[in-house]
Amino acid sequence: AGTLNIISGVDLSRGTSKFSFGRENVQKVLSVYTQATVPLTSTVSYVVGGRYSEVRDNLVDGLVYSDGVELKQNAHAFELCLNYRPTDAWRFYVRANDNFRFAKVDEQAYTSPGVMGLTPQTGRSYETGFDWLLASQTIRLNLYRLDLEDEIIYDNNAQKPTGGSFDGANVNADASRRYGLDLDWDWQITQMLEVGASYQYVDAEFTKGPNDGKQLSWVAPHTGRVYTSVDITDSWQLYLDANYVGSHYSDGDNSNVGDKHGAPKLEAYTLANVALNYHRDNWLASLRVNNLLDKQYVSASYYGSYCNSYYAGAGREIDFTVSYQF
């Protein structure tokens, strides 16, 4: 009932990571994928796709396996989505898809003694929602459930690698489940002025293991953003936004007991950013100031039996970039 769109491709990547205590990793990833969008009628279409990936890690550790070791792993994912467009302004959809990720090159090189490679993280999600496109506004709503197995995280309480220079290690976490809501709104008020906002809510819990039913410590239940964009001229644009991250447990506080042991949840914070952008022909220049108000906040915290580790967030940061597209 229309044009059949097919996307296929191959991804290749190679990365290297070295630690000061003699452990290093060279990681190679090969992926093939395809996706087809199939129109059934003038208002109904479906999307079907899949990806297969293989990864090879060549680990060397002078204290544990001086001759090196090669790890080979693979994973696959499938996708199926049904779209319904009763009018040009509305789209409703339901979607189910698998997902996976391999340990990053540095994660695989920093694991506890006896752990010869992390298991690939796998999961499946179910989504439904709609897009509503008006003359000057766009509203998007997405509701989902995400189930994960062997999620790859950093655990400050895990035994560090032999000879490791800092506590903790990368581990496979117990199974978990997330229910979530994403809401986005954009409004083109005039030709030169646009505003928008987004909000995300996540209810994330362990579903297996000793912490079954406890909240995932590394997930903030509430996050959001508001922004405005002003086209001063055809070439100059001013952009401002504010990003909110809600309170959550310190990473590693998987039993949610930090409040009882003098390690309360991380406080919520909001960061303001501003950018001045210039484009002309194929040139683009941008002057951006992150954390405009130089807000002091904790960007990460790792729970420990005796004390927590806290990492200060970046202060005011100024970036200037220039690019040429050809």
Short mmCIF file of C-alpha atoms in Angstrom, two decimals, residues 18 39 41 45 52 86 91-92 107 145-146 148 153 157 187 211-212 216 249-250 301 321:
data_model
loop_
_atom_site.label_atom_id
_atom_site.label_comp_id
_atom_site.label_asym_id
_atom_site.label_seq_id
_atom_site.Cartn_x
_atom_site.Cartn_y
_atom_site.Cartn_z
CA LYS A 18 44.94 0.51 29.64
CA PRO A 39 2.79 0.00 4.72
CA THR A 41 -2.88 0.44 4.29
CA SER A 45 2.18 0.23 8.83
CA TYR A 52 23.32 -9.47 15.44
CA PRO A 86 -5.68 8.16 11.34
CA ARG A 91 0.29 8.67 15.24
CA PHE A 92 -0.42 5.85 17.68
CA GLU A 107 34.54 -2.09 31.91
CA ARG A 145 8.05 -1.51 30.56
CA LEU A 146 11.70 -2.57 30.39
CA LEU A 148 16.83 -6.28 32.05
CA ILE A 153 27.07 -1.44 36.42
CA ASN A 157 31.41 -2.70 47.20
CA TRP A 187 5.79 25.01 20.86
CA ASN A 211 17.31 -7.00 46.95
CA ASP A 212 14.14 -8.13 45.17
CA LEU A 216 17.71 0.60 41.62
CA TYR A 249 20.04 6.54 46.30
CA SER A 250 23.83 6.43 46.03
CA SER A 301 28.11 8.87 44.74
CA THR A 321 33.40 24.83 18.64
#
